XYZ file of C-alpha atoms in Angstrom:
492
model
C -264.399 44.505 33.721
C -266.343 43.101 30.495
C -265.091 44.801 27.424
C -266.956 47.472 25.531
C -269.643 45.785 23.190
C -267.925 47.273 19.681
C -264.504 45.868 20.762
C -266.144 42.356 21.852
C -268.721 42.584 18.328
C -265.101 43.550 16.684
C -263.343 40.479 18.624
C -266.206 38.237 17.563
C -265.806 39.209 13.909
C -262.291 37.388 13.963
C -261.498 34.563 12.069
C -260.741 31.081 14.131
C -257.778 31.355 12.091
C -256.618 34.815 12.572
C -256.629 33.973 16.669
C -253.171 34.183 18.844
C -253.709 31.921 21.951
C -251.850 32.148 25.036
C -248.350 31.343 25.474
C -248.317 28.166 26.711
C -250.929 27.146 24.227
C -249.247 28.947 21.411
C -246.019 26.823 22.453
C -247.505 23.178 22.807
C -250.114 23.244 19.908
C -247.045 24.356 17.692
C -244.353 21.716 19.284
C -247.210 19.053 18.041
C -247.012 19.987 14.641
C -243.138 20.144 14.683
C -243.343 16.499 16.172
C -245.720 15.570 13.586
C -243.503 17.249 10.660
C -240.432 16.533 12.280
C -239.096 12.635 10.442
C -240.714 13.913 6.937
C -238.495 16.978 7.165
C -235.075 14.793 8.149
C -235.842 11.879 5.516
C -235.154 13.783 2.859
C -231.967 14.689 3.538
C -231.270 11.395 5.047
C -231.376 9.839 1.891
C -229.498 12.429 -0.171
C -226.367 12.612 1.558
C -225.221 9.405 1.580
C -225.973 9.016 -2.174
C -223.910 12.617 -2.567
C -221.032 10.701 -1.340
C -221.092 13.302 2.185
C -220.422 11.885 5.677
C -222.557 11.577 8.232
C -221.353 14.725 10.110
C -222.064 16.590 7.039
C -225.584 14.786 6.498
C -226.486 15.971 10.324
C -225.177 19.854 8.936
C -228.293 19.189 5.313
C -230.453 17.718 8.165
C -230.062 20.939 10.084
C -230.336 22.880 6.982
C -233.568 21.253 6.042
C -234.859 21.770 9.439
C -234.129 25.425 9.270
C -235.378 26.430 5.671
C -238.490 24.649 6.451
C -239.258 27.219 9.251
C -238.649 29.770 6.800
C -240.965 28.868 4.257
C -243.435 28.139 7.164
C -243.372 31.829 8.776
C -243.994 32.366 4.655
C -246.728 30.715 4.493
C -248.742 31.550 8.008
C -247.657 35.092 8.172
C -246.334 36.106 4.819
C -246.372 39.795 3.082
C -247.500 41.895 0.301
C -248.873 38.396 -2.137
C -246.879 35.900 -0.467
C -248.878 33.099 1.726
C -252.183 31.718 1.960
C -252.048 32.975 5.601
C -253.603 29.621 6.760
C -252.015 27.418 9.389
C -250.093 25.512 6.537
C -246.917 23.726 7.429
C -244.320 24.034 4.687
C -241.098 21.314 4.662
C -238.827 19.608 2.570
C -241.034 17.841 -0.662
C -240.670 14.280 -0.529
C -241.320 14.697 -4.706
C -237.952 15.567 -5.048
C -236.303 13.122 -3.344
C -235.685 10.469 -6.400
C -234.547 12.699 -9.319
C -232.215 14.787 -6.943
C -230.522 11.107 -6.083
C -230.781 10.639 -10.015
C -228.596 13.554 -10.062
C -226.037 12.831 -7.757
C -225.496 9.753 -9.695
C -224.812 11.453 -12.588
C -222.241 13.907 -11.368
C -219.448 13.797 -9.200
C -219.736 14.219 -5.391
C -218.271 17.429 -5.635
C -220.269 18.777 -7.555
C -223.703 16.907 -6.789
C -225.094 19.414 -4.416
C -224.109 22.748 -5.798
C -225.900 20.929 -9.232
C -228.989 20.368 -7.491
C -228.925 23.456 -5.496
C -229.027 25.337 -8.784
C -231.797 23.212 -10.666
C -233.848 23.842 -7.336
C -233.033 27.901 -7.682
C -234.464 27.939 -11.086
C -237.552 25.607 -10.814
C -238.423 28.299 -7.338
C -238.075 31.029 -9.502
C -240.188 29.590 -12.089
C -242.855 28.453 -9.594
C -242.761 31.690 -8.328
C -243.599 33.108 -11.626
C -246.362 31.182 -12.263
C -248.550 31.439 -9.221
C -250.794 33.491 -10.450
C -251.839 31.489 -13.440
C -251.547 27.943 -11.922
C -254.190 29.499 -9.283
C -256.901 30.212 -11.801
C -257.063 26.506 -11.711
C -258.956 26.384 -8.730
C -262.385 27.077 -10.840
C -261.395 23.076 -11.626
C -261.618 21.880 -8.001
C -265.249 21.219 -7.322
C -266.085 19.125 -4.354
C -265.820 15.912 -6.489
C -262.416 16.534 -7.427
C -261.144 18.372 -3.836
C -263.022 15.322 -2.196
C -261.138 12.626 -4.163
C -257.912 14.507 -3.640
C -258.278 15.102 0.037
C -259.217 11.479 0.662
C -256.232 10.256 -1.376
C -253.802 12.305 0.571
C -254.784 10.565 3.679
C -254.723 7.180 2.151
C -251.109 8.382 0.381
C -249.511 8.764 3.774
C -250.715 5.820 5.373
C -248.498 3.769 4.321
C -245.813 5.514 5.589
C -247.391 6.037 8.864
C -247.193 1.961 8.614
C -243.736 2.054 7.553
C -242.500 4.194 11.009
C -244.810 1.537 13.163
C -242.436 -1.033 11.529
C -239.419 1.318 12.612
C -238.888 3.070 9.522
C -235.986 0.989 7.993
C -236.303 -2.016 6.078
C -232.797 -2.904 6.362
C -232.364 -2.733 10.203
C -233.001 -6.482 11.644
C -235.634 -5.168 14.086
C -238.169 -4.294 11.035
C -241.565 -4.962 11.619
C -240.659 -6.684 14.661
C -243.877 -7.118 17.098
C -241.970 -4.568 19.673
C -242.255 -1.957 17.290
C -245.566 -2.929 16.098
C -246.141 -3.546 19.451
C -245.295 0.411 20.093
C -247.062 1.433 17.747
C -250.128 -0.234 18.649
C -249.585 1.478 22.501
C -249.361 5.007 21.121
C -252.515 4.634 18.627
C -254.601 3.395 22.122
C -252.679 6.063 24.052
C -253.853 8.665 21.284
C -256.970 7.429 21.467
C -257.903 7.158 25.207
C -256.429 11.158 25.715
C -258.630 11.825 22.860
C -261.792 10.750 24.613
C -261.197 10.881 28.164
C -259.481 14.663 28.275
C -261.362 17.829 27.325
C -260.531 21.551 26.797
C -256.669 22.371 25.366
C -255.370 19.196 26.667
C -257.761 17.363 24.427
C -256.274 19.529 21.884
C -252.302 18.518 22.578
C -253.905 14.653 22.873
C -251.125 14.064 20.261
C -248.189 15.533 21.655
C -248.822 13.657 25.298
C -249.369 10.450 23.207
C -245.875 10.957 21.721
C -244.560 11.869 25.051
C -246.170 8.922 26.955
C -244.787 6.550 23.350
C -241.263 7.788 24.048
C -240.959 7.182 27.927
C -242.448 3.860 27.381
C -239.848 2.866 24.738
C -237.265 3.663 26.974
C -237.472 0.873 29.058
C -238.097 -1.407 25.789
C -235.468 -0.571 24.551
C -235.881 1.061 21.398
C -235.032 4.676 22.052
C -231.958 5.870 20.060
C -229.793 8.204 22.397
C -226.914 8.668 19.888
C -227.804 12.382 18.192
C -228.378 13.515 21.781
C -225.017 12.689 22.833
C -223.090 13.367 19.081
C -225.152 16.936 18.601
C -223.358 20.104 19.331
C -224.940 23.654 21.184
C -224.990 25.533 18.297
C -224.670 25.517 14.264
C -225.757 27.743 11.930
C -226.257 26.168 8.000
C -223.585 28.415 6.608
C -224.394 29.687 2.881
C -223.687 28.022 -0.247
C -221.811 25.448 2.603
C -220.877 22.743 -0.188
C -220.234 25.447 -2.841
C -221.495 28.235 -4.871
C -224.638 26.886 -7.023
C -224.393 25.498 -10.794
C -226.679 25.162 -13.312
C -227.411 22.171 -15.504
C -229.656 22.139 -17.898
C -231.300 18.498 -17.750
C -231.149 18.843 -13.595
C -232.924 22.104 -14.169
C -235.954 20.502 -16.223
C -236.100 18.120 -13.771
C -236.272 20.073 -10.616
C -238.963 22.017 -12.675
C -240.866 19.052 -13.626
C -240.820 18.006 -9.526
C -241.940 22.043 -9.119
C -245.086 21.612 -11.056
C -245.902 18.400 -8.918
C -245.345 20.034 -5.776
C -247.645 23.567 -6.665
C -250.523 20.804 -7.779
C -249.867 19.024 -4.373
C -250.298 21.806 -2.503
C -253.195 23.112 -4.528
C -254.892 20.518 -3.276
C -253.815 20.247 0.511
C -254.597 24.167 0.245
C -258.089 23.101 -0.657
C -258.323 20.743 2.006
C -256.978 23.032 4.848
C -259.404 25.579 3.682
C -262.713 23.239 4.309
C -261.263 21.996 7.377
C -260.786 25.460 9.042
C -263.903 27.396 7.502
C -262.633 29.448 5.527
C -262.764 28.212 1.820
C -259.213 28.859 -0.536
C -260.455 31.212 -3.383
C -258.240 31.896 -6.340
C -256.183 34.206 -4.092
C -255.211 32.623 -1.044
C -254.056 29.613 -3.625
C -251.861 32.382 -5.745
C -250.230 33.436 -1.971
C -249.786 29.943 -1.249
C -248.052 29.096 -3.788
C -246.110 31.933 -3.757
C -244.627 31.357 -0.371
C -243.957 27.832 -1.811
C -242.077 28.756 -4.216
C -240.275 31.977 -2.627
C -239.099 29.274 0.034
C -238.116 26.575 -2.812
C -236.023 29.262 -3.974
C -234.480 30.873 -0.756
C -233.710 27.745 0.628
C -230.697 26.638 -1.651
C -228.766 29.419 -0.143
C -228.993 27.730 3.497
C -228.114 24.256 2.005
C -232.345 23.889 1.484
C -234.230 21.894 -1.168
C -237.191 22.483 -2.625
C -240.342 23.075 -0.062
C -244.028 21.815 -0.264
C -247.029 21.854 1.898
C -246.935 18.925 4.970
C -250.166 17.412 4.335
C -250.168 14.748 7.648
C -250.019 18.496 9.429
C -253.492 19.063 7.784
C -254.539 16.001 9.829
C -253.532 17.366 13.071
C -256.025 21.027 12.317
C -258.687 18.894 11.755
C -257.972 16.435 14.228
C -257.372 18.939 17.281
C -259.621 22.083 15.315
C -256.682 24.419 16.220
C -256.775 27.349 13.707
C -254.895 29.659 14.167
C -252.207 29.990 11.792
C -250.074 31.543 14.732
C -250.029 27.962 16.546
C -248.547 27.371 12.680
C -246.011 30.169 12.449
C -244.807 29.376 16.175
C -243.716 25.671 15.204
C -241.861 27.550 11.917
C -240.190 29.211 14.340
C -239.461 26.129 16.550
C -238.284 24.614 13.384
C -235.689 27.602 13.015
C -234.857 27.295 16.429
C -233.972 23.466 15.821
C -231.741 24.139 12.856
C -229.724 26.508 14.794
C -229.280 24.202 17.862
C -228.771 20.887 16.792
C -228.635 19.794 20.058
C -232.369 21.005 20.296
C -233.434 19.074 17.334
C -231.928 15.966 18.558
C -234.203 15.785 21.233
C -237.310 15.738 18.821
C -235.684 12.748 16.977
C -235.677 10.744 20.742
C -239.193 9.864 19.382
C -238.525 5.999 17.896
C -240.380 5.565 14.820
C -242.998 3.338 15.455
C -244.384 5.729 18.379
C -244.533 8.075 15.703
C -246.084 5.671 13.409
C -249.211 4.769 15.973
C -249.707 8.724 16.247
C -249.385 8.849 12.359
C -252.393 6.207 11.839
C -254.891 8.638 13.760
C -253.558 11.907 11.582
C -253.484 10.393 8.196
C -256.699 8.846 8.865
C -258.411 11.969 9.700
C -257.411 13.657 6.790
C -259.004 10.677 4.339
C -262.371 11.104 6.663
C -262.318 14.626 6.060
C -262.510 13.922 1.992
C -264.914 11.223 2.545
C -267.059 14.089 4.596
C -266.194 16.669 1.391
C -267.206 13.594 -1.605
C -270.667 13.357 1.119
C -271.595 17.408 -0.320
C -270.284 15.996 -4.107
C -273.930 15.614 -5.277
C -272.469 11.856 -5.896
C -275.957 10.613 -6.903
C -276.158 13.281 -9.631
C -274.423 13.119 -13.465
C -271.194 10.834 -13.597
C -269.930 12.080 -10.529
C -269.527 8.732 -8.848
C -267.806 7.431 -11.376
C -265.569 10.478 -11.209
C -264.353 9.501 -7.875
C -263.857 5.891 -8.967
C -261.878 6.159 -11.671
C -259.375 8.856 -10.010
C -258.891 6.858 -6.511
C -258.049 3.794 -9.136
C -255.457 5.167 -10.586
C -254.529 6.822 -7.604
C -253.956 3.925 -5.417
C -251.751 2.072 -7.936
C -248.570 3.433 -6.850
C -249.372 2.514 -2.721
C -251.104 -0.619 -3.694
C -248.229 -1.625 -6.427
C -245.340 0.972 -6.041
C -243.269 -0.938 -9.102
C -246.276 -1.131 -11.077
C -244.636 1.956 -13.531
C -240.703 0.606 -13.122
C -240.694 0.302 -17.149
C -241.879 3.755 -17.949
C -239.039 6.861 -18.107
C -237.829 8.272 -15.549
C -238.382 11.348 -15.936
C -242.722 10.506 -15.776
C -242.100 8.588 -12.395
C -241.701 12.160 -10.993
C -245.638 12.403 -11.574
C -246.486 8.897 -11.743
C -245.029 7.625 -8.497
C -247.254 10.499 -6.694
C -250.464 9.005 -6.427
C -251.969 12.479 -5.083
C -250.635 14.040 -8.965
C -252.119 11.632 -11.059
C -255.696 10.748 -9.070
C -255.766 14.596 -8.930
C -255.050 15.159 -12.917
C -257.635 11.942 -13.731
C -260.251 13.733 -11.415
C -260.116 17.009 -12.891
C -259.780 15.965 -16.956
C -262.799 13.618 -16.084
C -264.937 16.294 -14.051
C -264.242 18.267 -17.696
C -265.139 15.737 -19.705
C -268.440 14.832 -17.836
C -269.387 17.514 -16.224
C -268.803 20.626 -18.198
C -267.965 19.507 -22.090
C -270.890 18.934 -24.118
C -273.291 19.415 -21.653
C -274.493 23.356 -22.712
C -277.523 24.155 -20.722
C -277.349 21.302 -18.148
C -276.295 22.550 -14.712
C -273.000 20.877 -12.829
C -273.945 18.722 -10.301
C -271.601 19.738 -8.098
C -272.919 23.846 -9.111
C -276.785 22.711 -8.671
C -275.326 21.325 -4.831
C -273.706 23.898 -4.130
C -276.683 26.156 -5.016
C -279.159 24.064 -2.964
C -277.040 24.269 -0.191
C -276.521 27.435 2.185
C -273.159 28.647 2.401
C -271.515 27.222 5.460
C -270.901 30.054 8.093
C -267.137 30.556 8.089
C -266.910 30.975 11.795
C -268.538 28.657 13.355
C -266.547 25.650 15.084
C -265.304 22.898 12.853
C -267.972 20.489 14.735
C -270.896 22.850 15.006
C -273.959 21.092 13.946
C -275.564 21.999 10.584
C -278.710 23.832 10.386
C -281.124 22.241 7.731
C -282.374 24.994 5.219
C -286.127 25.809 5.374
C -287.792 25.719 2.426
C -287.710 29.281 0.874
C -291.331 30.748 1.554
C -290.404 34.270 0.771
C -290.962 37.097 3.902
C -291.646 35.389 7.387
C -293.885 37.048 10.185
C -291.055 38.826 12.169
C -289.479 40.408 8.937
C -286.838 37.885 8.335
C -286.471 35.582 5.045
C -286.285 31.668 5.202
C -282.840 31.791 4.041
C -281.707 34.470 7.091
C -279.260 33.110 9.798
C -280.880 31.229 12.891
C -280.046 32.918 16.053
């Protein structure tokens, strides 16, 4: 029986992004982004325990951890409360920013108390973040298309490198690096990928990433480079036990640090915010940035007490929306809980990590690319012809490409600036904006922004219509029409 037309008007009325899907779709669409997330969330904690002096056993237990806190900042983020979350389908996980000056720490102190040093530094600079959401999101009013266009692009061409790095297997030290079987694999998944993409339709078409991982995996198998070893190691159940490696402490140079790596991480996802919000239709205003960032920094500072670090948006998950134009931030909030799931059972998340790198790094090419394409499409509406726009976007990629294109290129600058300067997103987004103010808005009183005088001529896309509905050109405005409409009304 059809449903009543005011509940079907009411139903049509909903967001793409406010959707629950069945089940089974619910399930798959969010295992894809946990795949996706899954060896940026690990790597982190990979790296940290060793240099904390902790064995592996006890790495697996921060692996678990990380796993676990990242679900909760993710069900933060999707579903959130009161003015926490953007309430987009935004993947949160452990921030790769903080990776270097947390292993500067541990250098510094003792292995004892290396952790519970960091774990306080990261309490703080949540805390902080926290309570300065709602001023760091007025800076969206600075994020025109020129600058959200440059920024989107470089976040795709930021993680393609290390989509390169897992086709090579992921370690340089390993003798099998960038050996033609895993470039080999790689190249296999990326045409796998790729022929699901175009041959399948409907939700499997959707999941084309998750079979393609799938498919990867059973094929490396039989070549030889599938790692059994956490399967067989990895217990039922474990739970990351609070304040495991000791109640937190507070130092003060660790706590500017963490700070400094807090501010880096807000602007980061500022920016992937941005870029989630053109990709699904529905645009990030100055308030869905201040939730954001909330739930960022609520889940920085939660997750210490579950043996966390500090959390950031997952911007190769970005790829996947606009790759598969799944929207709902429920497919989102399942894989948070997925990711909960797989800190509690480690068993569980061992089964995720059967994916070899390389697999993982043909999928990656597809995902990072998409999310570059989608700032090239955004830079396409940046009016580039008009003012000094162009040269806008030239001089932030520039300087945003020097630390993929020569990562030692700042070795002789302090340390504590490599936090920003070895983040090419941070500085190609800082250039962008200071020279969108400096060309576009001081000294030019009574001249209209390019990007403004775009935006203007432009109708305002409608915010639910599929991601890859055709645009309608605008008529030329001609005042009343015939049948009582205006040029500017909607086509039907």
């Amino acid at each position: 029986m059809a449903a009543p037309t005011g509940q079907q008007s009411e139903e049509d009325r909903k967001h793409p992004v406010d959707e629950t899907l069945p089940p089974l779709k619910m399930f798959t669409s969010g295992l894809q982004h946990v795949a996706a997330m899954y060896a940026g969330v690990v790597a982190p904690p990979m790296i940290l325990g060793p240099a904390c002096g902790l064995s592996p056993t006890e790495t697996a237990f921060l692996m678990g951890a990380s796993l676990f806190t990242a679900g909760i900042a993710t069900l933060l983020q999707t579903l959130g409360f009161w003015k926490v979350g953007a309430k987009l389908p935004f993947v949160n996980g452990v921030s790769f920013a903080g990776v270097t000056p947390m292993v500067a720490i541990a250098k510094e102190h003792s292995p004892h108390d290396a952790l519970p040093i960091i774990f306080g530094a990261v309490i703080v600079a949540g805390v902080l973040g926290f309570l300065l959401a709602p001023y760091f999101s007025k800076l969206v009013r600075f994020f025109p298309p020129v600058v959200t266009g440059t920024v989107i692009t470089l976040i795709g061409v930021s993680l393609l490198p290390v989509a390169f790095r897992w086709s090579e297997g992921g370690n340089e030290q390993a003798a099998n690096y960038g050996s033609l079987t895993n470039i080999g694999m790689a190249a296999v998944t990326f045409l796998i990928v790729l022929v699901l993409r175009r041959v399948l339709r409907g939700f499997l078409q959707q999941i084309a990433i998750l079979l393609g991982l799938v498919a990867g995996t059973l094929i490396a198998i039989p070549v030889g480079i599938t790692d059994f070893s956490a399967l067989t190691k990895a217990s039922l159940v474990g739970f990351p036990t609070p304040f495991h490696f000791g109640a937190p402490q507070f130092d003060v140079a660790a706590i500017i640090s963490m700070c400094i790596v807090m501010l880096v991480c807000m602007t980061e996802s500022t920016a992937d915010m941005l870029a989630l919000g053109k990709i699904v239709n529905r645009p990030a205003d100055e308030r869905t940035i201040e939730g954001g960032l909330r739930a960022d920094t609520l889940g920085t500072a939660l997750s210490p007490l579950f043996n966390g670090f500090a959390n950031s948006a997952f911007a190769q998950n970005i790829g996947l929306v606009a790759m598969t134009k799944v929207r709902s931030r429920f497919v989102v909030a399942t894989s948070g809980a997925i990711l909960i799931v797989l800190g509690l059972c480690p068993v569980a998340a061992s089964i995720i990590s059967l994916v070899p790198l390389p697999v993982l790094g043909g999928a990656g090419i597809v995902l990072f690319g998409s999310v570059a394409a989608s700032g090239v499409q955004t830079l396409a509406s940046a009016a580039m012809e008009k003012g000094e726009n162009s040269l806008i976007v030239a001089a932030a990629l520039g300087v945003g490409l020097i630390p993929i294109a020569a990562p030692d290129f700042y070795h002789n600058f302090p340390k504590d600036l490599l936090v920003v300067l070895d983040s090419g997103i941070s500085t190609g987004c800082l250039v962008a904006i200071v020279l969108n103010l400096a060309f576009n808005h001081f000294g030019r009183k009574g001249e209209p922004d390019p990007d403004e005088a775009a935006a203007s001529a432009d109708p305002a896309p409608d915010p639910h219509a599929p991601a890859d509905a055709p645009e309608i050109p605008r008529q030329p405005d001609r005042g009343r029409m015939d049948d009582g409409e205006t040029a500017s009304s909607p086509a039907h």
